mmCIF file of C-alpha atoms and ligand atoms in Angstrom:
data_model
loop_
_atom_site.group_PDB
_atom_site.id
_atom_site.type_symbol
_atom_site.label_atom_id
_atom_site.label_comp_id
_atom_site.label_asym_id
_atom_site.label_seq_id
_atom_site.Cartn_x
_atom_site.Cartn_y
_atom_site.Cartn_z
ATOM 1 C CA MET S 1 116.178 150.556 -78.313
ATOM 2 C CA ASN S 2 119.010 151.599 -76.485
ATOM 3 C CA ILE S 3 119.789 150.744 -72.995
ATOM 4 C CA PHE S 4 122.413 152.845 -71.139
ATOM 5 C CA ILE S 5 123.181 151.077 -67.930
ATOM 6 C CA VAL S 6 125.415 153.087 -65.601
ATOM 7 C CA CYS S 7 126.489 151.348 -62.807
ATOM 8 C CA VAL S 8 129.573 150.585 -60.992
ATOM 9 C CA PHE S 9 130.625 146.807 -61.502
ATOM 10 C CA PRO S 10 130.194 146.586 -65.543
ATOM 11 C CA GLU S 11 130.909 142.894 -65.364
ATOM 12 C CA ILE S 12 127.473 141.949 -64.149
ATOM 13 C CA ILE S 13 126.110 143.339 -66.891
ATOM 14 C CA GLU S 14 128.373 141.894 -69.395
ATOM 15 C CA ALA S 15 127.113 138.849 -67.859
ATOM 16 C CA PHE S 16 123.479 139.620 -68.231
ATOM 17 C CA LYS S 17 124.027 140.225 -72.034
ATOM 18 C CA SER S 18 125.648 137.377 -72.915
ATOM 19 C CA HIS S 19 122.681 134.818 -72.934
ATOM 20 C CA GLY S 20 119.881 133.187 -73.898
ATOM 21 C CA VAL S 21 117.316 136.571 -75.367
ATOM 22 C CA ILE S 22 118.948 139.152 -74.124
ATOM 23 C CA SER S 23 122.082 137.710 -76.169
ATOM 24 C CA ARG S 24 119.735 136.881 -79.176
ATOM 25 C CA ALA S 25 118.221 140.513 -79.136
ATOM 26 C CA ILE S 26 121.349 141.977 -78.606
ATOM 27 C CA GLU S 27 122.842 139.402 -81.916
ATOM 28 C CA LYS S 28 119.728 140.336 -84.061
ATOM 29 C CA SER S 29 120.289 144.163 -83.521
ATOM 30 C CA LEU S 30 116.865 144.569 -81.781
ATOM 31 C CA VAL S 31 118.506 146.814 -78.545
ATOM 32 C CA THR S 32 121.885 147.546 -78.289
ATOM 33 C CA ILE S 33 123.151 147.286 -74.298
ATOM 34 C CA HIS S 34 125.961 149.906 -73.174
ATOM 35 C CA SER S 35 127.345 149.664 -70.037
ATOM 36 C CA VAL S 36 128.995 152.441 -68.950
ATOM 37 C CA ASN S 37 131.226 152.898 -65.498
ATOM 38 C CA ILE S 38 130.965 155.568 -63.485
ATOM 39 C CA ARG S 39 134.752 155.372 -62.377
ATOM 40 C CA ASP S 40 135.119 156.342 -65.976
ATOM 41 C CA TYR S 41 133.972 159.638 -65.123
ATOM 42 C CA SER S 42 135.568 160.069 -61.376
ATOM 43 C CA ASP S 43 138.248 162.884 -61.031
ATOM 44 C CA LYS S 44 141.751 162.296 -60.844
ATOM 45 C CA SER S 45 141.491 161.133 -56.956
ATOM 46 C CA GLY S 46 139.737 158.073 -58.857
ATOM 47 C CA HIS S 47 137.067 158.239 -55.878
ATOM 48 C CA ILE S 48 133.183 157.933 -56.658
ATOM 49 C CA ASP S 49 131.605 158.282 -53.026
ATOM 50 C CA ASP S 50 132.714 159.913 -50.315
ATOM 51 C CA LYS S 51 131.224 159.990 -46.755
ATOM 52 C CA PRO S 52 127.577 161.460 -45.974
ATOM 53 C CA TYR S 53 126.882 164.879 -44.517
ATOM 54 C CA GLY S 54 125.305 164.617 -41.234
ATOM 55 C CA GLY S 55 127.016 161.747 -40.439
ATOM 56 C CA GLY S 56 125.578 157.669 -40.764
ATOM 57 C CA PRO S 57 127.093 155.050 -41.802
ATOM 58 C CA GLY S 58 128.392 153.933 -45.191
ATOM 59 C CA MET S 59 129.467 156.127 -48.119
ATOM 60 C CA VAL S 60 127.068 157.857 -51.240
ATOM 61 C CA ILE S 61 128.283 157.983 -54.933
ATOM 62 C CA ARG S 62 129.293 161.358 -55.574
ATOM 63 C CA ALA S 63 127.197 163.818 -57.876
ATOM 64 C CA GLU S 64 129.174 164.818 -60.310
ATOM 65 C CA PRO S 65 130.705 162.032 -62.191
ATOM 66 C CA LEU S 66 127.178 160.309 -62.143
ATOM 67 C CA ILE S 67 125.984 164.196 -64.263
ATOM 68 C CA LYS S 68 129.334 163.647 -66.297
ATOM 69 C CA ALA S 69 128.565 160.342 -67.430
ATOM 70 C CA VAL S 70 124.688 160.744 -67.807
ATOM 71 C CA ARG S 71 125.037 163.968 -69.949
ATOM 72 C CA SER S 72 127.474 162.599 -71.670
ATOM 73 C CA ILE S 73 124.863 159.692 -73.084
ATOM 74 C CA LYS S 74 122.152 162.618 -73.087
ATOM 75 C CA ASP S 75 124.352 165.033 -75.682
ATOM 76 C CA LYS S 76 124.416 162.100 -77.839
ATOM 77 C CA TYR S 77 120.769 161.224 -77.302
ATOM 78 C CA PRO S 78 118.769 164.368 -76.216
ATOM 79 C CA SER S 79 115.202 162.261 -75.776
ATOM 80 C CA SER S 80 116.658 159.647 -73.453
ATOM 81 C CA LYS S 81 115.073 158.945 -70.301
ATOM 82 C CA CYS S 82 116.628 158.858 -67.450
ATOM 83 C CA ILE S 83 115.823 156.681 -64.318
ATOM 84 C CA TYR S 84 117.588 155.911 -61.554
ATOM 85 C CA LEU S 85 116.563 151.751 -59.976
ATOM 86 C CA SER S 86 115.994 152.870 -55.961
ATOM 87 C CA PRO S 87 113.772 150.779 -53.132
ATOM 88 C CA LYS S 88 112.370 154.431 -53.152
ATOM 89 C CA GLY S 89 110.791 154.778 -56.634
ATOM 90 C CA LYS S 90 107.789 154.099 -58.299
ATOM 91 C CA LYS S 91 107.217 149.906 -57.878
ATOM 92 C CA LEU S 92 107.321 148.339 -61.279
ATOM 93 C CA ASP S 93 104.654 145.661 -62.648
ATOM 94 C CA GLN S 94 103.685 144.094 -66.068
ATOM 95 C CA LYS S 95 101.198 147.307 -66.848
ATOM 96 C CA ILE S 96 103.737 149.103 -66.508
ATOM 97 C CA ILE S 97 106.237 147.887 -68.142
ATOM 98 C CA LYS S 98 104.357 147.497 -71.312
ATOM 99 C CA SER S 99 103.548 150.908 -70.985
ATOM 100 C CA ILE S 100 106.917 151.784 -72.161
ATOM 101 C CA PRO S 101 107.665 152.801 -75.373
ATOM 102 C CA LEU S 102 109.756 150.279 -77.178
ATOM 103 C CA ASP S 103 111.524 153.133 -79.274
ATOM 104 C CA THR S 104 112.962 154.918 -75.866
ATOM 105 C CA ASP S 105 116.300 155.271 -75.603
ATOM 106 C CA LEU S 106 116.531 154.650 -71.489
ATOM 107 C CA ILE S 107 119.571 155.280 -69.081
ATOM 108 C CA LEU S 108 119.063 152.906 -65.961
ATOM 109 C CA VAL S 109 121.105 154.507 -63.168
ATOM 110 C CA SER S 110 122.256 151.919 -60.440
ATOM 111 C CA GLY S 111 123.244 152.956 -57.350
ATOM 112 C CA ARG S 112 125.675 151.314 -54.143
ATOM 113 C CA TYR S 113 126.690 151.851 -51.257
ATOM 114 C CA GLU S 114 123.334 154.157 -49.217
ATOM 115 C CA GLY S 115 122.847 155.691 -52.827
ATOM 116 C CA VAL S 116 123.692 158.429 -54.506
ATOM 117 C CA ASP S 117 123.655 162.374 -53.972
ATOM 118 C CA GLN S 118 120.135 163.794 -53.870
ATOM 119 C CA ARG S 119 121.290 166.237 -56.480
ATOM 120 C CA PHE S 120 122.505 163.890 -58.921
ATOM 121 C CA ILE S 121 118.633 162.812 -58.698
ATOM 122 C CA ASP S 122 117.282 166.123 -58.799
ATOM 123 C CA LEU S 123 119.350 167.407 -61.886
ATOM 124 C CA GLU S 124 119.083 164.186 -63.977
ATOM 125 C CA VAL S 125 116.528 161.706 -63.428
ATOM 126 C CA ASP S 126 113.312 161.578 -65.075
ATOM 127 C CA GLU S 127 111.675 159.044 -62.538
ATOM 128 C CA GLU S 128 112.833 156.710 -60.010
ATOM 129 C CA TRP S 129 111.926 153.055 -60.194
ATOM 130 C CA SER S 130 111.740 150.074 -57.719
ATOM 131 C CA ILE S 131 111.393 146.343 -58.682
ATOM 132 C CA GLY S 132 110.401 145.474 -55.297
ATOM 133 C CA ASP S 133 109.724 146.397 -51.868
ATOM 134 C CA TYR S 134 113.205 144.863 -50.487
ATOM 135 C CA VAL S 135 116.829 146.413 -50.442
ATOM 136 C CA LEU S 136 119.634 145.009 -52.675
ATOM 137 C CA SER S 137 122.881 145.544 -52.772
ATOM 138 C CA GLY S 138 123.182 147.485 -55.945
ATOM 139 C CA GLY S 139 121.057 148.579 -58.845
ATOM 140 C CA GLU S 140 123.149 146.612 -61.455
ATOM 141 C CA VAL S 141 120.687 143.073 -61.024
ATOM 142 C CA ALA S 142 117.541 145.999 -60.735
ATOM 143 C CA ALA S 143 118.799 147.521 -64.360
ATOM 144 C CA CYS S 144 118.875 143.971 -65.293
ATOM 145 C CA VAL S 145 115.566 142.607 -64.355
ATOM 146 C CA VAL S 146 114.299 145.955 -66.064
ATOM 147 C CA SER S 147 115.938 145.548 -69.225
ATOM 148 C CA ASP S 148 114.722 141.898 -69.407
ATOM 149 C CA ALA S 149 110.931 142.577 -68.572
ATOM 150 C CA ILE S 150 111.182 145.278 -71.678
ATOM 151 C CA ILE S 151 113.378 143.938 -74.027
ATOM 152 C CA ARG S 152 111.710 140.347 -74.557
ATOM 153 C CA LEU S 153 108.681 142.640 -75.401
ATOM 154 C CA ILE S 154 110.198 143.749 -78.314
ATOM 155 C CA PRO S 155 108.671 141.809 -81.365
ATOM 156 C CA GLY S 156 110.810 139.220 -82.982
ATOM 157 C CA CYS S 157 112.780 138.975 -80.132
ATOM 158 C CA LEU S 158 111.349 135.515 -78.452
ATOM 159 C CA GLY S 159 111.573 132.500 -80.824
ATOM 160 C CA ASP S 160 107.997 132.052 -80.738
ATOM 161 C CA PRO S 161 105.956 135.430 -81.377
ATOM 162 C CA GLU S 162 103.283 133.618 -79.251
ATOM 163 C CA SER S 163 105.176 133.330 -76.431
ATOM 164 C CA ASN S 164 104.366 136.527 -74.572
ATOM 165 C CA LYS S 165 101.175 136.726 -75.493
ATOM 166 C CA ASP S 166 99.135 135.352 -72.256
ATOM 167 C CA GLU S 167 100.934 135.391 -70.027
ATOM 168 C CA SER S 168 100.417 135.647 -66.266
ATOM 169 C CA PHE S 169 99.533 139.194 -65.361
ATOM 170 C CA ASP S 170 97.472 139.924 -68.956
ATOM 171 C CA ASN S 171 94.320 140.539 -68.365
ATOM 172 C CA ASP S 172 94.878 140.744 -64.584
ATOM 173 C CA LEU S 173 95.086 136.626 -64.312
ATOM 174 C CA LEU S 174 98.302 134.211 -63.444
ATOM 175 C CA GLU S 175 99.253 131.875 -66.699
ATOM 176 C CA TYR S 176 97.678 128.503 -66.912
ATOM 177 C CA PRO S 177 99.895 125.234 -65.534
ATOM 178 C CA HIS S 178 102.218 123.539 -67.978
ATOM 179 C CA TYR S 179 102.576 120.031 -68.935
ATOM 180 C CA THR S 180 105.514 118.235 -70.964
ATOM 181 C CA ARG S 181 106.496 114.770 -71.320
ATOM 182 C CA PRO S 182 106.190 112.385 -69.776
ATOM 183 C CA GLU S 183 102.855 111.916 -70.187
ATOM 184 C CA THR S 184 102.917 109.626 -66.290
ATOM 185 C CA ILE S 185 105.199 110.411 -63.076
ATOM 186 C CA ASP S 186 105.017 109.015 -60.317
ATOM 187 C CA GLY S 187 101.320 108.367 -60.721
ATOM 188 C CA MET S 188 100.556 112.089 -61.827
ATOM 189 C CA SER S 189 99.013 112.225 -65.161
ATOM 190 C CA VAL S 190 98.587 115.240 -67.806
ATOM 191 C CA PRO S 191 95.212 116.661 -67.598
ATOM 192 C CA ASP S 192 92.811 114.350 -70.433
ATOM 193 C CA VAL S 193 92.118 117.297 -72.175
ATOM 194 C CA LEU S 194 95.711 118.694 -73.314
ATOM 195 C CA LEU S 195 95.860 115.157 -75.026
ATOM 196 C CA SER S 196 92.330 115.696 -76.677
ATOM 197 C CA GLY S 197 93.604 117.689 -79.175
ATOM 198 C CA ASN S 198 89.940 119.701 -79.173
ATOM 199 C CA HIS S 199 91.565 123.660 -79.202
ATOM 200 C CA GLN S 200 88.501 124.720 -78.189
ATOM 201 C CA GLU S 201 88.247 122.583 -75.605
ATOM 202 C CA ILE S 202 91.840 123.049 -74.219
ATOM 203 C CA LYS S 203 91.392 127.133 -74.403
ATOM 204 C CA LYS S 204 87.972 126.431 -72.056
ATOM 205 C CA TRP S 205 90.288 124.725 -69.602
ATOM 206 C CA ARG S 206 93.298 126.859 -69.516
ATOM 207 C CA GLN S 207 91.302 129.734 -69.078
ATOM 208 C CA LYS S 208 89.259 128.014 -66.231
ATOM 209 C CA GLU S 209 92.649 127.125 -64.578
ATOM 210 C CA ALA S 210 93.414 130.208 -64.864
ATOM 211 C CA VAL S 211 91.276 132.237 -63.205
ATOM 212 C CA SER S 212 91.028 129.565 -59.632
ATOM 213 C CA LEU S 213 94.855 129.735 -59.730
ATOM 214 C CA THR S 214 94.352 133.675 -59.540
ATOM 215 C CA GLU S 215 92.313 133.295 -56.762
ATOM 216 C CA LYS S 216 94.223 130.578 -55.193
ATOM 217 C CA LYS S 217 97.549 132.195 -55.368
ATOM 218 C CA ARG S 218 96.970 135.765 -56.487
ATOM 219 C CA LYS S 219 93.295 137.556 -55.010
ATOM 220 C CA ASP S 220 94.645 141.026 -55.120
ATOM 221 C CA LEU S 221 94.910 140.882 -59.015
ATOM 222 C CA MET S 222 91.152 138.987 -59.406
ATOM 223 C CA LYS S 223 90.680 142.765 -57.177
ATOM 224 C CA LYS S 224 91.189 144.724 -60.047
ATOM 225 C CA LYS S 225 89.083 142.747 -62.555
ATOM 226 C CA LEU S 226 85.713 143.749 -60.053
HETATM 227 C C1 SAM O 301 122.084 148.954 -50.429
HETATM 228 S S1 SAM O 301 121.135 150.196 -51.775
HETATM 229 C C2 SAM O 301 120.491 151.621 -50.792
HETATM 230 C C3 SAM O 301 119.906 151.550 -50.274
HETATM 231 C C4 SAM O 301 119.098 153.249 -49.294
HETATM 232 N N1 SAM O 301 120.102 153.229 -48.573
HETATM 233 C C5 SAM O 301 117.668 153.015 -48.753
HETATM 234 O O1 SAM O 301 117.589 152.638 -47.744
HETATM 235 O O2 SAM O 301 117.093 153.585 -49.323
HETATM 236 C C6 SAM O 301 122.079 150.423 -53.175
HETATM 237 C C7 SAM O 301 121.355 150.540 -54.312
HETATM 238 O O3 SAM O 301 121.381 149.748 -55.046
HETATM 239 C C8 SAM O 301 119.662 149.796 -55.521
HETATM 240 N N2 SAM O 301 118.456 148.690 -55.199
HETATM 241 C C9 SAM O 301 118.004 148.581 -54.199
HETATM 242 N N3 SAM O 301 117.180 147.907 -53.853
HETATM 243 C C10 SAM O 301 116.630 148.182 -54.904
HETATM 244 C C11 SAM O 301 115.344 147.898 -55.495
HETATM 245 N N4 SAM O 301 114.334 147.684 -54.943
HETATM 246 N N5 SAM O 301 114.935 148.496 -56.560
HETATM 247 C C12 SAM O 301 115.456 149.021 -57.051
HETATM 248 N N6 SAM O 301 116.990 149.186 -56.915
HETATM 249 C C13 SAM O 301 117.588 148.620 -55.928
HETATM 250 C C14 SAM O 301 119.413 151.377 -55.717
HETATM 251 O O4 SAM O 301 119.993 151.595 -57.129
HETATM 252 C C15 SAM O 301 120.634 151.387 -54.297
HETATM 253 O O5 SAM O 301 121.006 153.203 -54.897
#
Protein backbone atom coordinates (compact mmCIF):
# COMPACT_ATOMS: atom_id res chain seq x y z
CA MET A 1 0.00 0.00 0.00
CA ASN A 2 1.23 3.50 -0.84
CA ILE A 3 -0.04 6.53 1.06
CA PHE A 4 0.81 9.97 -0.31
CA ILE A 5 0.18 12.83 2.10
CA VAL A 6 0.02 16.12 0.21
CA CYS A 7 0.51 18.92 2.72
CA VAL A 8 2.16 22.17 3.80
CA PHE A 9 4.12 20.73 6.75
CA PRO A 10 5.78 17.43 5.75
CA GLU A 11 7.80 17.54 9.01
CA ILE A 12 4.63 16.45 10.85
CA ILE A 13 4.33 13.41 8.58
CA GLU A 14 8.03 12.54 8.95
CA ALA A 15 7.67 12.54 12.76
CA PHE A 16 4.58 10.32 12.48
CA LYS A 17 6.54 7.87 10.28
CA SER A 18 9.33 7.39 12.78
CA HIS A 19 7.58 5.74 15.75
CA GLY A 20 6.03 2.46 16.89
CA VAL A 21 3.67 0.41 14.74
CA ILE A 22 3.95 2.79 11.79
CA SER A 23 7.76 2.79 11.63
CA ARG A 24 7.77 -1.03 11.91
CA ALA A 25 5.21 -1.34 9.09
CA ILE A 26 7.42 0.87 6.91
CA GLU A 27 10.53 -1.16 7.79
CA LYS A 28 8.70 -4.38 6.86
CA SER A 29 7.64 -2.74 3.54
CA LEU A 30 3.95 -3.28 4.39
CA VAL A 31 3.29 0.36 3.56
CA THR A 32 5.15 3.30 2.04
CA ILE A 33 4.21 6.78 3.23
CA HIS A 34 5.32 9.61 0.96
CA SER A 35 5.04 13.17 2.22
CA VAL A 36 4.51 15.57 -0.66
CA ASN A 37 5.14 19.27 -0.04
CA ILE A 38 2.60 21.48 -1.83
CA ARG A 39 5.26 24.22 -1.99
CA ASP A 40 7.30 22.06 -4.38
CA TYR A 41 4.48 22.62 -6.91
CA SER A 42 4.10 26.39 -6.47
CA ASP A 43 4.79 28.84 -9.30
CA LYS A 44 7.90 31.04 -9.41
CA SER A 45 6.42 33.39 -6.79
CA GLY A 46 6.55 30.50 -4.31
CA HIS A 47 3.05 31.33 -3.04
CA ILE A 48 0.61 28.49 -2.55
CA ASP A 49 -2.20 30.54 -1.01
CA ASP A 50 -4.18 33.65 -1.83
CA LYS A 51 -7.03 35.81 -0.52
CA PRO A 52 -10.56 34.43 -0.90
CA TYR A 53 -12.76 35.89 -3.67
CA GLY A 54 -15.71 37.66 -2.07
CA GLY A 55 -13.60 38.76 0.88
CA GLY A 56 -13.49 37.39 4.38
CA PRO A 57 -10.76 36.35 6.76
CA GLY A 58 -7.75 34.16 6.10
CA MET A 59 -6.17 32.65 3.03
CA VAL A 60 -7.10 29.78 0.73
CA ILE A 61 -4.69 27.23 -0.80
CA ARG A 62 -4.66 27.80 -4.56
CA ALA A 63 -5.90 25.07 -6.89
CA GLU A 64 -2.92 24.98 -9.29
CA PRO A 65 -0.17 23.66 -6.96
CA LEU A 66 -2.59 21.08 -5.54
CA ILE A 67 -3.65 19.94 -9.01
CA LYS A 68 -0.02 19.69 -10.12
CA ALA A 69 0.98 17.73 -7.00
CA VAL A 70 -1.92 15.29 -7.22
CA ARG A 71 -1.63 14.77 -10.99
CA SER A 72 2.08 13.99 -10.66
CA ILE A 73 1.11 11.15 -8.29
CA LYS A 74 -1.82 9.97 -10.43
CA ASP A 75 0.51 9.78 -13.47
CA LYS A 76 2.51 7.07 -11.67
CA TYR A 77 -0.35 5.52 -9.69
CA PRO A 78 -3.38 5.88 -11.98
CA SER A 79 -5.73 3.80 -9.82
CA SER A 80 -4.98 5.77 -6.65
CA LYS A 81 -7.88 7.27 -4.72
CA CYS A 82 -7.70 10.98 -3.91
CA ILE A 83 -9.14 12.00 -0.53
CA TYR A 84 -9.39 15.56 0.80
CA LEU A 85 -9.33 15.67 4.62
CA SER A 86 -12.01 18.14 5.61
CA PRO A 87 -14.43 18.87 8.45
CA LYS A 88 -17.10 18.97 5.71
CA GLY A 89 -16.35 15.38 4.68
CA LYS A 90 -17.91 12.02 5.52
CA LYS A 91 -17.30 11.34 9.20
CA LEU A 92 -15.04 8.31 9.57
CA ASP A 93 -15.59 5.42 11.94
CA GLN A 94 -14.02 1.98 12.33
CA LYS A 95 -16.54 0.38 9.92
CA ILE A 96 -15.56 2.79 7.15
CA ILE A 97 -11.85 2.35 7.92
CA LYS A 98 -12.28 -1.45 7.71
CA SER A 99 -14.05 -1.16 4.36
CA ILE A 100 -11.00 0.40 2.67
CA PRO A 101 -9.21 -2.26 0.60
CA LEU A 102 -5.69 -2.62 1.99
CA ASP A 103 -4.13 -2.67 -1.48
CA THR A 104 -5.49 0.79 -2.38
CA ASP A 105 -2.98 3.56 -3.07
CA LEU A 106 -4.27 6.63 -1.25
CA ILE A 107 -3.58 10.30 -1.83
CA LEU A 108 -4.53 12.19 1.35
CA VAL A 109 -4.69 15.93 0.77
CA SER A 110 -4.32 18.13 3.85
CA GLY A 111 -5.55 21.68 3.81
CA ARG A 112 -4.44 24.64 5.92
CA TYR A 113 -5.69 28.18 6.51
CA GLU A 114 -9.37 28.51 5.39
CA GLY A 115 -9.06 25.38 3.25
CA VAL A 116 -8.53 24.81 -0.48
CA ASP A 117 -9.96 26.26 -3.70
CA GLN A 118 -13.22 24.36 -4.41
CA ARG A 119 -12.17 23.77 -8.03
CA PHE A 120 -9.35 21.49 -6.86
CA ILE A 121 -11.94 19.38 -4.99
CA ASP A 122 -14.29 19.31 -7.98
CA LEU A 123 -11.53 18.33 -10.41
CA GLU A 124 -9.33 15.88 -8.51
CA VAL A 125 -10.93 14.61 -5.30
CA ASP A 126 -12.82 11.30 -5.14
CA GLU A 127 -14.06 11.68 -1.56
CA GLU A 128 -13.87 14.09 1.40
CA TRP A 129 -13.27 12.55 4.83
CA SER A 130 -13.62 14.11 8.26
CA ILE A 131 -12.07 12.70 11.44
CA GLY A 132 -14.76 14.29 13.63
CA ASP A 133 -17.04 17.25 14.20
CA TYR A 134 -14.37 19.77 15.22
CA VAL A 135 -12.00 22.02 13.27
CA LEU A 136 -8.24 21.42 13.21
CA SER A 137 -5.76 24.04 12.06
CA GLY A 138 -4.40 21.68 9.42
CA GLY A 139 -5.10 18.36 7.72
CA GLU A 140 -1.68 16.79 8.45
CA VAL A 141 -2.80 15.47 11.82
CA ALA A 142 -6.04 14.16 10.27
CA ALA A 143 -4.02 12.40 7.53
CA CYS A 144 -1.86 10.76 10.23
CA VAL A 145 -4.99 9.65 12.14
CA VAL A 146 -6.51 8.08 9.03
CA SER A 147 -3.20 6.45 7.98
CA ASP A 148 -2.63 5.00 11.45
CA ALA A 149 -6.14 3.53 11.66
CA ILE A 150 -5.73 1.87 8.24
CA ILE A 151 -2.11 0.70 8.55
CA ARG A 152 -2.63 -1.19 11.83
CA LEU A 153 -5.18 -3.38 9.99
CA ILE A 154 -2.59 -4.59 7.44
CA PRO A 155 -1.78 -8.22 8.26
CA GLY A 156 1.73 -8.50 9.75
CA CYS A 157 1.69 -4.95 11.04
CA LEU A 158 0.99 -5.53 14.73
CA GLY A 159 3.42 -7.51 16.90
CA ASP A 160 0.59 -9.91 17.88
CA PRO A 161 -1.84 -10.64 15.00
CA GLU A 162 -4.62 -11.16 17.60
CA SER A 163 -4.29 -7.55 18.80
CA ASN A 164 -6.78 -6.11 16.35
CA LYS A 165 -9.38 -8.84 16.87
CA ASP A 166 -12.28 -8.11 19.27
CA GLU A 167 -11.27 -4.46 19.56
CA SER A 168 -13.61 -1.60 20.37
CA PHE A 169 -16.33 -1.18 17.69
CA ASP A 170 -16.14 -4.81 16.53
CA ASN A 171 -19.74 -6.11 16.81
CA ASP A 172 -20.76 -2.56 17.82
CA LEU A 173 -19.25 -3.03 21.30
CA LEU A 174 -16.48 -1.32 23.24
CA GLU A 175 -13.66 -3.57 24.37
CA TYR A 176 -13.66 -5.16 27.86
CA PRO A 177 -11.32 -3.69 30.55
CA HIS A 178 -7.68 -4.81 30.88
CA TYR A 179 -5.54 -5.43 33.97
CA THR A 180 -1.83 -6.15 34.43
CA ARG A 181 0.59 -6.57 37.39
CA PRO A 182 0.48 -6.03 40.32
CA GLU A 183 -2.62 -7.98 41.43
CA THR A 184 -3.63 -5.28 43.96
CA ILE A 185 -3.23 -1.49 43.88
CA ASP A 186 -4.65 0.73 46.65
CA GLY A 187 -6.95 -2.11 47.74
CA MET A 188 -8.26 -2.67 44.20
CA SER A 189 -7.77 -6.22 43.00
CA VAL A 190 -7.79 -7.83 39.58
CA PRO A 191 -11.14 -9.66 39.07
CA ASP A 192 -10.73 -13.27 40.28
CA VAL A 193 -11.88 -14.76 36.99
CA LEU A 194 -8.84 -13.31 35.18
CA LEU A 195 -6.55 -15.20 37.57
CA SER A 196 -8.52 -18.45 37.29
CA GLY A 197 -6.91 -19.78 34.14
CA ASN A 198 -10.41 -20.83 32.98
CA HIS A 199 -10.43 -19.51 29.41
CA GLN A 200 -14.10 -20.15 28.79
CA GLU A 201 -15.12 -18.23 31.92
CA ILE A 202 -12.69 -15.43 31.04
CA LYS A 203 -14.26 -15.18 27.57
CA LYS A 204 -17.78 -15.03 29.09
CA TRP A 205 -16.72 -12.37 31.61
CA ARG A 206 -15.10 -10.24 28.91
CA GLN A 207 -18.21 -10.42 26.71
CA LYS A 208 -20.42 -9.41 29.66
CA GLU A 209 -18.10 -6.52 30.56
CA ALA A 210 -17.99 -5.35 26.93
CA VAL A 211 -21.80 -5.22 26.80
CA SER A 212 -22.20 -3.40 30.14
CA LEU A 213 -19.40 -0.94 29.33
CA THR A 214 -21.02 -0.15 25.96
CA GLU A 215 -24.44 0.28 27.59
CA LYS A 216 -22.91 2.66 30.10
CA LYS A 217 -20.67 4.72 27.80
CA ARG A 218 -21.99 4.37 24.24
CA LYS A 219 -25.69 3.54 24.13
CA ASP A 220 -25.68 4.74 20.50
CA LEU A 221 -23.59 1.71 19.49
CA MET A 222 -26.03 -0.65 21.24
CA LYS A 223 -28.91 0.91 19.29
CA LYS A 224 -27.23 -0.15 16.05
CA LYS A 225 -27.46 -3.77 17.21
CA LEU A 226 -31.23 -3.63 17.85
C1 LIG B 1 -8.75 25.51 9.67
S1 LIG B 1 -9.21 24.12 8.71
C2 LIG B 1 -10.33 24.85 7.57
C3 LIG B 1 -11.75 24.83 8.09
C4 LIG B 1 -12.74 25.43 7.11
N1 LIG B 1 -12.58 26.86 7.04
C5 LIG B 1 -14.16 25.12 7.60
O1 LIG B 1 -14.71 25.90 8.39
O2 LIG B 1 -14.70 24.07 7.22
C6 LIG B 1 -7.77 23.79 7.78
C7 LIG B 1 -7.65 22.37 7.27
O3 LIG B 1 -7.62 21.46 8.34
C8 LIG B 1 -8.15 20.20 7.92
N2 LIG B 1 -9.20 19.80 8.88
C9 LIG B 1 -9.73 20.58 9.85
N3 LIG B 1 -10.65 19.92 10.56
C10 LIG B 1 -10.70 18.67 10.06
C11 LIG B 1 -11.46 17.51 10.37
N4 LIG B 1 -12.37 17.51 11.34
N5 LIG B 1 -11.24 16.38 9.64
C12 LIG B 1 -10.33 16.37 8.64
N6 LIG B 1 -9.58 17.45 8.30
C13 LIG B 1 -9.76 18.58 8.99
C14 LIG B 1 -8.67 20.38 6.51
O4 LIG B 1 -7.75 19.79 5.60
C15 LIG B 1 -8.76 21.87 6.37
O5 LIG B 1 -8.56 22.31 5.05
